[in-house]
Short mmCIF file of C-alpha atoms in Angstrom, two decimals:
data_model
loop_
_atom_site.label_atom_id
_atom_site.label_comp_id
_atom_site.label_asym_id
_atom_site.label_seq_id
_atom_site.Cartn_x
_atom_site.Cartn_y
_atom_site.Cartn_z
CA UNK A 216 0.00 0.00 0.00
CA UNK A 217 1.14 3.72 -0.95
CA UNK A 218 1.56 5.60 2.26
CA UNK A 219 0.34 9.33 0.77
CA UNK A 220 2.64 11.74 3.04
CA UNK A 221 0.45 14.80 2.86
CA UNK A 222 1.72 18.48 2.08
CA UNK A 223 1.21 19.80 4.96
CA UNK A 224 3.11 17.14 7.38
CA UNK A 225 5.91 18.23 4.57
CA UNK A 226 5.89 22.22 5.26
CA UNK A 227 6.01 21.16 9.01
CA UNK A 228 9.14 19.02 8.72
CA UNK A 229 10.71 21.46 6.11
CA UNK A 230 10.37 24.14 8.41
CA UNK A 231 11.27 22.08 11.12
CA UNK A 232 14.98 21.38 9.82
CA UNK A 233 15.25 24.84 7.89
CA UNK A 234 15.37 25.87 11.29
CA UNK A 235 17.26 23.08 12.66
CA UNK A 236 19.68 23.24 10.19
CA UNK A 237 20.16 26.96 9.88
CA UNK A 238 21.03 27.47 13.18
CA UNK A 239 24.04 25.66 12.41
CA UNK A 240 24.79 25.82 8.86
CA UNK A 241 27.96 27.81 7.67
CA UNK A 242 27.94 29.95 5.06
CA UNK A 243 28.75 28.00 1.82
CA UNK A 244 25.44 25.92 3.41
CA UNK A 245 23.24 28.67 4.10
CA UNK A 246 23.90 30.56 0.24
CA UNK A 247 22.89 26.90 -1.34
CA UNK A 248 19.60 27.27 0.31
CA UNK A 249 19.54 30.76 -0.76
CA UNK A 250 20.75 29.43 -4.24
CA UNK A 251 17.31 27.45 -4.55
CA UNK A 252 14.86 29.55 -2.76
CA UNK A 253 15.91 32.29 -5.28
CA UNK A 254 15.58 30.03 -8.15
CA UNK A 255 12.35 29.28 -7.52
CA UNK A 256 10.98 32.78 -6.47
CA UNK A 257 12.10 33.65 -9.89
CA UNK A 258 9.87 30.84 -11.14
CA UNK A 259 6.67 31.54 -9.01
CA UNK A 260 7.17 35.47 -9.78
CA UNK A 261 7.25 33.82 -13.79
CA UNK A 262 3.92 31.86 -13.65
CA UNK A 263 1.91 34.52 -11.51
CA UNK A 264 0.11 35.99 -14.22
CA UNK A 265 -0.31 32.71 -16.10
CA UNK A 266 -1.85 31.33 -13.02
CA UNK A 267 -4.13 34.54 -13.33
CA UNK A 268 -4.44 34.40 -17.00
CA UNK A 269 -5.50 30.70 -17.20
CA UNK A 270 -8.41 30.60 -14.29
CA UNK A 271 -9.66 33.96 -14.20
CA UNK A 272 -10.70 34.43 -18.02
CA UNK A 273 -12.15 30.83 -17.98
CA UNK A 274 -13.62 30.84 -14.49
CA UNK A 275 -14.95 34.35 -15.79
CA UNK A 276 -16.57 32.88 -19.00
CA UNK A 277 -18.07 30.35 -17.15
CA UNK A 278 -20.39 32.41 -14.74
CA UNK A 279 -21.90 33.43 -18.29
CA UNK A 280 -24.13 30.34 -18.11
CA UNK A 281 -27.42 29.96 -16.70
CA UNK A 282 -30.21 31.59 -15.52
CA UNK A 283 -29.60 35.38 -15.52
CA UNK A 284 -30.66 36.40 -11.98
CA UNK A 285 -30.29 33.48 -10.09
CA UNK A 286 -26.33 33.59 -10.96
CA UNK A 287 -26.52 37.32 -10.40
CA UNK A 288 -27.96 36.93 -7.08
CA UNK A 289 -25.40 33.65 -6.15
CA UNK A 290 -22.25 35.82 -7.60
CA UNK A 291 -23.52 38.65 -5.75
CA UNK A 292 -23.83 36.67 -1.93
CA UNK A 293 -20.84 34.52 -2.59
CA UNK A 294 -18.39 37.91 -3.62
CA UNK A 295 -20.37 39.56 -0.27
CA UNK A 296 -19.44 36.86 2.05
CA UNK A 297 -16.12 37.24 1.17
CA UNK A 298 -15.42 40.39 1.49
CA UNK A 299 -17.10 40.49 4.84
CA UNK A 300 -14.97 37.66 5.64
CA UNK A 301 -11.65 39.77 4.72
CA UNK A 302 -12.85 42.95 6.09
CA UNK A 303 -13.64 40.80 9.83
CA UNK A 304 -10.06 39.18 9.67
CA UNK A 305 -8.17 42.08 9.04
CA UNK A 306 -10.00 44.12 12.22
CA UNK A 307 -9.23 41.15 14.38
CA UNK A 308 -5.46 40.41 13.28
CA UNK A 309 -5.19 43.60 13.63
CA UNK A 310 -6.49 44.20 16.88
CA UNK A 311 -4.88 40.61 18.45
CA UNK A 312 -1.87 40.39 16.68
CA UNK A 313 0.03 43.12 18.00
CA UNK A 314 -0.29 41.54 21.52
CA UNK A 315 1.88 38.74 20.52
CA UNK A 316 4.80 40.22 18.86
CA UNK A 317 6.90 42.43 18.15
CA UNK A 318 6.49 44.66 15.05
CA UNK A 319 9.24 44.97 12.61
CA UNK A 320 11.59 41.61 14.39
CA UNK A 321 11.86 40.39 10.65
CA UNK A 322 13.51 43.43 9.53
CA UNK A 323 16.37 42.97 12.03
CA UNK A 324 17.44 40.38 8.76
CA UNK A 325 18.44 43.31 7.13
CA UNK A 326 21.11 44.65 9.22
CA UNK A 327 24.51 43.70 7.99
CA UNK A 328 25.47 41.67 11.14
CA UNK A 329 22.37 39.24 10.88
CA UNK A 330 22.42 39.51 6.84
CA UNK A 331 20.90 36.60 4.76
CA UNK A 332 22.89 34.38 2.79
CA UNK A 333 23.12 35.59 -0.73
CA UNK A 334 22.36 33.11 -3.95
CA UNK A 335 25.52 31.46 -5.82
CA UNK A 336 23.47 32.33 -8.86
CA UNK A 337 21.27 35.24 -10.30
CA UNK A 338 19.01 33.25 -13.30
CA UNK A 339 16.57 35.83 -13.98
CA UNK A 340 13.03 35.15 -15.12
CA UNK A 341 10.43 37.71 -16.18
CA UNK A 342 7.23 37.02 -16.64
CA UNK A 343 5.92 37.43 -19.86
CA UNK A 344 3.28 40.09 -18.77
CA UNK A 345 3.15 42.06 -15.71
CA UNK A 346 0.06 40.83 -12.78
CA UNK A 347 -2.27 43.68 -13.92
CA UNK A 348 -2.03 43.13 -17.31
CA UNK A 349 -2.68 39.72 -16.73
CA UNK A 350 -6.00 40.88 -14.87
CA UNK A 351 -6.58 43.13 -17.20
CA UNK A 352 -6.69 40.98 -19.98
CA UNK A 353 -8.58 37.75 -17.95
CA UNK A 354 -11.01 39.97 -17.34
CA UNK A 355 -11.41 41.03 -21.08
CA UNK A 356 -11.12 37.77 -22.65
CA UNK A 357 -13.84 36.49 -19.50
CA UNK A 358 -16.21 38.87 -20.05
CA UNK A 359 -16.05 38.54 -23.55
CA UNK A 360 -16.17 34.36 -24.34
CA UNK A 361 -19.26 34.72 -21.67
CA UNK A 362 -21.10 37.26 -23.94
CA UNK A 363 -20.26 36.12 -27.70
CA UNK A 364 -20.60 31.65 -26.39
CA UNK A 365 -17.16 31.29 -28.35
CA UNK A 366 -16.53 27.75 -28.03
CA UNK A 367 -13.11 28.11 -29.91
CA UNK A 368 -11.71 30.29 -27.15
CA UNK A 369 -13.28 28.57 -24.19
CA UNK A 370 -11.94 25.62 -24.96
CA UNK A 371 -8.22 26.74 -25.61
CA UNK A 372 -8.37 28.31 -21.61
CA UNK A 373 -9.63 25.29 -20.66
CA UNK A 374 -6.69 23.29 -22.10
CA UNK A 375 -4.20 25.89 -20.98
CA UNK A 376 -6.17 25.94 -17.58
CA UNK A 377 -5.26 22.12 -17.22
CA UNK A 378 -1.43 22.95 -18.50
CA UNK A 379 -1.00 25.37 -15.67
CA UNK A 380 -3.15 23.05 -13.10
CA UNK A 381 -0.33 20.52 -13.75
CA UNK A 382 2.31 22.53 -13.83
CA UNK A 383 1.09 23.92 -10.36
CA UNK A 384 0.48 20.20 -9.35
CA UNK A 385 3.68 18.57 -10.08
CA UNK A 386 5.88 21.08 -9.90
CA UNK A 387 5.12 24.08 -7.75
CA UNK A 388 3.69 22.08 -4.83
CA UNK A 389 6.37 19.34 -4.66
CA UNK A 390 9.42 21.60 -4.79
CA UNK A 391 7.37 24.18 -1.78
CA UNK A 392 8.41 22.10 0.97
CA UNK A 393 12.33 22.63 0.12
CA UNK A 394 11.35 26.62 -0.98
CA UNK A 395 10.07 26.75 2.51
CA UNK A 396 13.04 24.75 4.00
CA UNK A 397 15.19 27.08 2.57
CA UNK A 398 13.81 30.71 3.78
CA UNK A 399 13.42 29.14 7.22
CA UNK A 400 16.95 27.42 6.93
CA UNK A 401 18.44 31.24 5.61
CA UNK A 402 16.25 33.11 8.47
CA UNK A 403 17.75 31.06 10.66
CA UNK A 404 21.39 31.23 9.68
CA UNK A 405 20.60 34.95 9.70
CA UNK A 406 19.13 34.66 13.15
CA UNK A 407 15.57 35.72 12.51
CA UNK A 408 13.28 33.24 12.97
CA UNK A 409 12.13 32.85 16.91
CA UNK A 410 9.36 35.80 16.19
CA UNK A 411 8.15 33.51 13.14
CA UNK A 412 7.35 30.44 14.82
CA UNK A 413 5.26 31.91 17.05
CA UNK A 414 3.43 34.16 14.86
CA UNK A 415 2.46 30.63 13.27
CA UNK A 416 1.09 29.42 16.55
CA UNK A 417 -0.92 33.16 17.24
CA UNK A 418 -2.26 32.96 13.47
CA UNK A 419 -3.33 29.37 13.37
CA UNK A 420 -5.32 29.38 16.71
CA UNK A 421 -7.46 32.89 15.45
CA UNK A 422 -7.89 31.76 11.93
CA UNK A 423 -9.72 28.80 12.96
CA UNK A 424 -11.92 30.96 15.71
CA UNK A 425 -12.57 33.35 12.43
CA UNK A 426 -13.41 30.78 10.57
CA UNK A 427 -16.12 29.31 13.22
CA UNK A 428 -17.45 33.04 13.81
CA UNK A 429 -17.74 33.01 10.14
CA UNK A 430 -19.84 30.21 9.67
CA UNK A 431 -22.27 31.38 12.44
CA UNK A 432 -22.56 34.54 10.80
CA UNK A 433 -23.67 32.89 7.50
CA UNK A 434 -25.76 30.35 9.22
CA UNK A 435 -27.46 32.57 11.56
CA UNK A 436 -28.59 34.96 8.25
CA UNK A 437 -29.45 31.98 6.70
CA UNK A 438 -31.66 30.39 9.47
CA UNK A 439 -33.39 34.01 10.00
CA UNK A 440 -34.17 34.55 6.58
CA UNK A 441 -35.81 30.63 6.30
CA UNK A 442 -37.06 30.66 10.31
CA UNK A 443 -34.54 27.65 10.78
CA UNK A 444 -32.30 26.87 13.95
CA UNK A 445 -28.98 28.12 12.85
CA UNK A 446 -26.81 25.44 14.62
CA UNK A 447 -29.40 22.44 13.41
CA UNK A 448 -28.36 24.00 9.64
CA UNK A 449 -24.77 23.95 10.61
CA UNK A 450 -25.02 20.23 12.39
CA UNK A 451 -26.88 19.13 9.31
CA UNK A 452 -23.42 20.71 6.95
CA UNK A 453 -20.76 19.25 8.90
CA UNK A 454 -19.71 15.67 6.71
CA UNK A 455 -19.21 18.83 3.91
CA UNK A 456 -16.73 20.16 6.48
CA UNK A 457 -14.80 17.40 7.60
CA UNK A 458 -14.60 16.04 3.83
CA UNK A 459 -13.06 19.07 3.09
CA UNK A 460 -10.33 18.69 5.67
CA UNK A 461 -9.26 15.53 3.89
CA UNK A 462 -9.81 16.54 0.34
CA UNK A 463 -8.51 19.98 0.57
CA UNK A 464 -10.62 21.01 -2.42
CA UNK A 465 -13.74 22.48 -2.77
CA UNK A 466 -14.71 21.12 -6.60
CA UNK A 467 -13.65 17.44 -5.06
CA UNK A 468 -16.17 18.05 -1.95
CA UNK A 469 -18.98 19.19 -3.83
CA UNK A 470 -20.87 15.22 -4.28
CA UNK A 471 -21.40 16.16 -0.65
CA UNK A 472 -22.04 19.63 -0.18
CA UNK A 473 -25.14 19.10 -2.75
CA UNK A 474 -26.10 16.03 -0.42
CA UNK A 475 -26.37 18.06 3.37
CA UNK A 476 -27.23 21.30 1.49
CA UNK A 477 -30.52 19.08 0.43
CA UNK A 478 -30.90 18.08 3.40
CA UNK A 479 -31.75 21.86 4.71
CA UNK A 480 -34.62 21.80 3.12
CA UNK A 481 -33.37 24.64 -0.02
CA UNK A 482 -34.84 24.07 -3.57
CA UNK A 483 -32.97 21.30 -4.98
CA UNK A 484 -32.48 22.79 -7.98
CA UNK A 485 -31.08 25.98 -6.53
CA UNK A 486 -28.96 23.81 -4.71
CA UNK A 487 -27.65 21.52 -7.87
CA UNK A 488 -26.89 24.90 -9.20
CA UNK A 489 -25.40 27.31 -6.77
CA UNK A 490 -23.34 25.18 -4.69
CA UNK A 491 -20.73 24.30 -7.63
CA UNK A 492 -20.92 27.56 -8.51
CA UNK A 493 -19.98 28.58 -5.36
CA UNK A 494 -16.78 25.44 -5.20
CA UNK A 495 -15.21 28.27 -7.14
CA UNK A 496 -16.66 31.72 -6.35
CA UNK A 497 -17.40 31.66 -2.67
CA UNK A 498 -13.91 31.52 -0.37
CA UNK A 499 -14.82 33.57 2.71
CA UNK A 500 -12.59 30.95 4.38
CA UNK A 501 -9.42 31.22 2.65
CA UNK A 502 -9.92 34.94 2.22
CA UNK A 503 -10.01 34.73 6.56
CA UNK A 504 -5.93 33.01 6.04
CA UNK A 505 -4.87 35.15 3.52
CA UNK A 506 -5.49 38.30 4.70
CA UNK A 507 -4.65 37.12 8.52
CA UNK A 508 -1.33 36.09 7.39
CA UNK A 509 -1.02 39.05 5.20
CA UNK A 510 -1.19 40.76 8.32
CA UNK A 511 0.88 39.00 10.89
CA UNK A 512 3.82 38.76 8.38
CA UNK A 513 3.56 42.83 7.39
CA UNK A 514 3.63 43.44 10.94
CA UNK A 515 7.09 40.86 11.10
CA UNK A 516 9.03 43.63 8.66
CA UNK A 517 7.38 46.71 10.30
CA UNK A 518 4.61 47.81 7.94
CA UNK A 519 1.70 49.52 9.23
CA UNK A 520 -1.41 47.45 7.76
CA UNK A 521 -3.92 50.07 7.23
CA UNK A 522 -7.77 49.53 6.60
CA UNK A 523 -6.78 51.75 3.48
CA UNK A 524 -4.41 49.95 1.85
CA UNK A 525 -6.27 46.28 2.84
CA UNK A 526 -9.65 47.11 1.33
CA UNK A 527 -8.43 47.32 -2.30
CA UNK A 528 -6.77 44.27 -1.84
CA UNK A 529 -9.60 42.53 0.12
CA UNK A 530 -11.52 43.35 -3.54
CA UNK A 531 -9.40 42.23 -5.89
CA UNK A 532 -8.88 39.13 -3.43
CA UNK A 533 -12.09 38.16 -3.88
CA UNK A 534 -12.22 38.77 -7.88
CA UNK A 535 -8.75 37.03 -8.48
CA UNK A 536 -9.49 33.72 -6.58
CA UNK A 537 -12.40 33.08 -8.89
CA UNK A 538 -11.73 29.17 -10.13
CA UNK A 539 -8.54 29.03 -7.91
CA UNK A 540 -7.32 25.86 -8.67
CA UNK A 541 -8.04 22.72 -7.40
CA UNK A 542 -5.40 21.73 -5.74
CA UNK A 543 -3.71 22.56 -1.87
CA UNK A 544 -2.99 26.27 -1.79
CA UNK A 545 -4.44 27.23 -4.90
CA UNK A 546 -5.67 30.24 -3.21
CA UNK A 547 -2.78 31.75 -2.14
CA UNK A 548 -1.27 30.95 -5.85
CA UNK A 549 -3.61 32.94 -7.29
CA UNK A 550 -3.23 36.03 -4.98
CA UNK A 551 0.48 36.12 -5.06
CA UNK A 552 0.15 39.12 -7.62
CA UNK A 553 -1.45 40.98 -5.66
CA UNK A 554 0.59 40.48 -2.14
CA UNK A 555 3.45 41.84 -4.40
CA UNK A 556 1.63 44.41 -6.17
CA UNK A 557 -0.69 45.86 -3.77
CA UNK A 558 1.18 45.19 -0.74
CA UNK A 559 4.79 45.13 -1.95
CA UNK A 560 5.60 41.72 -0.71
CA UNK A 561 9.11 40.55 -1.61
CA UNK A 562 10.34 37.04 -2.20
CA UNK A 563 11.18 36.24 1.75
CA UNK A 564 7.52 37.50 2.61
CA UNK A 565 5.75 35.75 -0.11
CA UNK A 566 7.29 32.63 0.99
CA UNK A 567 6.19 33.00 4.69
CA UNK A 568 2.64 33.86 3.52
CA UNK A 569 2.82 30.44 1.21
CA UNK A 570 3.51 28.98 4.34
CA UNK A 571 1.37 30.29 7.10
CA UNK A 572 -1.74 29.61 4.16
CA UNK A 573 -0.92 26.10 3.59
CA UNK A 574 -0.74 25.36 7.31
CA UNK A 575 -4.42 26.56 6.71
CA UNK A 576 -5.54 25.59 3.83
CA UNK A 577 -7.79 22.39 4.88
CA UNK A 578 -9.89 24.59 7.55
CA UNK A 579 -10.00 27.60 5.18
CA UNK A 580 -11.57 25.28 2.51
CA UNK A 581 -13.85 23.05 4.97
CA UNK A 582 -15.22 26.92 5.89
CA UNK A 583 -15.68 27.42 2.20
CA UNK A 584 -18.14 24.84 1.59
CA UNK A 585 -19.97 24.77 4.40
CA UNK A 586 -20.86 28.66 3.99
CA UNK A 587 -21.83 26.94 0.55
CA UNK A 588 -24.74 25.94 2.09
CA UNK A 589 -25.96 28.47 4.04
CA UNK A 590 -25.47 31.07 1.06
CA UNK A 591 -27.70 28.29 -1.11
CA UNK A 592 -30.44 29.06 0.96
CA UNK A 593 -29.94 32.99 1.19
CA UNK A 594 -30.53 32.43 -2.79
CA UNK A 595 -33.24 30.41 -2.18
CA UNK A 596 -35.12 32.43 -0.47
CA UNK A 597 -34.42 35.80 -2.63
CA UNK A 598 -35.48 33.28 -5.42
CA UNK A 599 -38.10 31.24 -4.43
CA UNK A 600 -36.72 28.58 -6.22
CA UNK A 601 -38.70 30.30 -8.96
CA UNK A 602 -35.85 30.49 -10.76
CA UNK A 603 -34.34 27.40 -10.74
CA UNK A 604 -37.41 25.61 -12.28
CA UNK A 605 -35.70 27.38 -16.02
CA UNK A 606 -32.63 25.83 -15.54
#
């Protein structure tokens, strides 16, 4: 029998000996790591906008099917929910986090007596378009194989959706683990990492508390609106939930999502068609990690995270994750643009947010799909289930 050792058991034991190992290593040791960690930044900073490119414009082109106002209304609760979700995690990380550590610690990397190894190597990679022309253009192509039907240019992004899906699956998620061993195994050598580790312990134990508010929210608007007991709907959700810790994928959880979210008594055909809609528009959960870690880690190298400068990005979060893909930190793939973009995240910071999210990632999708169900029945009952009998 295969024994399937799981990504996340990997990040813990690469970051385990990154630190292990850096707090030893000598120099010649420490710019090897830094030889491959740079490497592969260079690679991930490559792909960003094809990531964007090839799941936006076809996840985009897909929400052009169906009936007219019941995907209006879903699109319009699911993009909502998460931008409540963001706006709730940033007021709390910002609020809690502070307690537990001191601002600006990673920045002490920086100063020339704790400097970070430097790369053997400088192998340059640019991208072949910039992350907001990548939008830009997803958005434009989206928008317009939804309104002309062209089957000639859907299915081209759907093949080069399933090139980048695999290139993401076999080769980005592998090699993580030793891109993670390596920035832990250099911020050790340089003698920054103490502050990290437990900003991973403070981050992990409110995420999942955000995440739990988060459902009680939905569920509680949902049981109001269709005078049901809140916590009998979210009882009634949870084998969607604890699937989704295994799977770690929303599209491969949705056989039972559609089974419990039938089971609260919703229109079955709103159900059949909202909740896979919502496997790839609705991610109030990971949108809670992302911008929690987003947080934590800008407070590690000083920055002031402002409500100001979070909101933007809380909005374009919640655009560019459309049709993540499906696969363990998809999420946090697609909004790597925008960390560096909109928040001017470098390499070092991008990798810590990769792995604070992953550490996440089954909780932050088990909260996506079970909101699933309580937004199928917000629809519901804006609908009637009127118009799910024309689809």
């Amino acid at each position: 029998m295969k024994f399937n050792f799981g990504l996340l058991p990997r990040i813990i034991v690469a970051i385990a000996l990154g630190v292990l190992i850096g707090s030893f290593a000598p120099e010649w040791l420490a710019r090897i790591f830094a030889t491959f960690t740079t490497i592969f930044g260079n690679f991930l900073n490559f792909i960003v906008p094809l990531i964007i490119l090839g799941f936006i414009a076809p996840g985009i082109a897909k929400l052009g099917k169906g009936s007219g106002k019941l995907l209006g209304l879903a699109t319009f609760f699911a993009y909502a929910s998460t931008i409540i979700a963001g706006t709730m995690a940033f007021f709390a990380a910002t609020t809690i986090l502070p307690n537990f550590m001191q601002g600006g610690s990673l920045s002490a990397i920086d100063d020339p007596e704790h400097a970070l190894a430097t790369s053997f190597i400088a192998l340059d990679m640019p991208p072949v378009f910039g992350v907001m022309s990548a939008l830009i253009l997803a958005f434009l192509l989206g928008i317009g194989m939804a309104s002309t039907g062209s089957k000639t240019m859907f299915s081209f992004f759907d093949e080069f959706q399933a090139i980048i899906e695999k290139a993401i699956t076999y080769v980005i998620i592998p090699l993580l683990p030793f891109h993670i061993f390596g920035i832990f195994g250099n911020m050790a050598y340089g003698g920054a990492v103490a502050e990290i580790l437990s900003l991973f312990a403070v981050v992990f134990v409110m995420i999942i508390i955000l995440h739990w508010v988060m459902l009680l929210l939905q569920y509680t608007t949902a049981g109001t609106l269709n005078g049901r007991n809140p916590f009998s709907l979210l009882k009634t959700m949870l084998p969607a939930y604890f699937t989704a810790l295994g799977t770690q994928s929303s599209a491969a959880t949705i056989p039972v999502t559609v089974r419990q979210a039938r089971k609260t008594g919703a229109n079955e055909r709103v159900i059949d068609f909202a909740v896979p809609l919502f496997a790839t528009i609705h991610l109030s959960g990971s949108t809670i990690t992302i911008v929690s870690c987003a947080v934590g880690v800008m407070l590690l190298t000083g920055d002031v995270a402002s409500f100001g400068s979070i909101l933007p990005f809380i909005l374009m979060l919640g655009v560019t994750m459309i049709a993540a893909p499906g696969v363990p930190g998809g999420a946090v793939m697609a909004a790597i643009g925008l960390l560096e973009t909109m928040l001017g995240f470098d390499s070092t910071m991008v990798a810590l947010m990769i792995a604070l999210y992953l550490a996440q990632d089954s909780f932050g999708t088990a909260t996506n799909v079970t909101g699933d169900g309580a937004l199928a029945m917000i629809v519901d009952r804006f609908t009637n289930g009127k118009q799910a009998a024309k689809l």
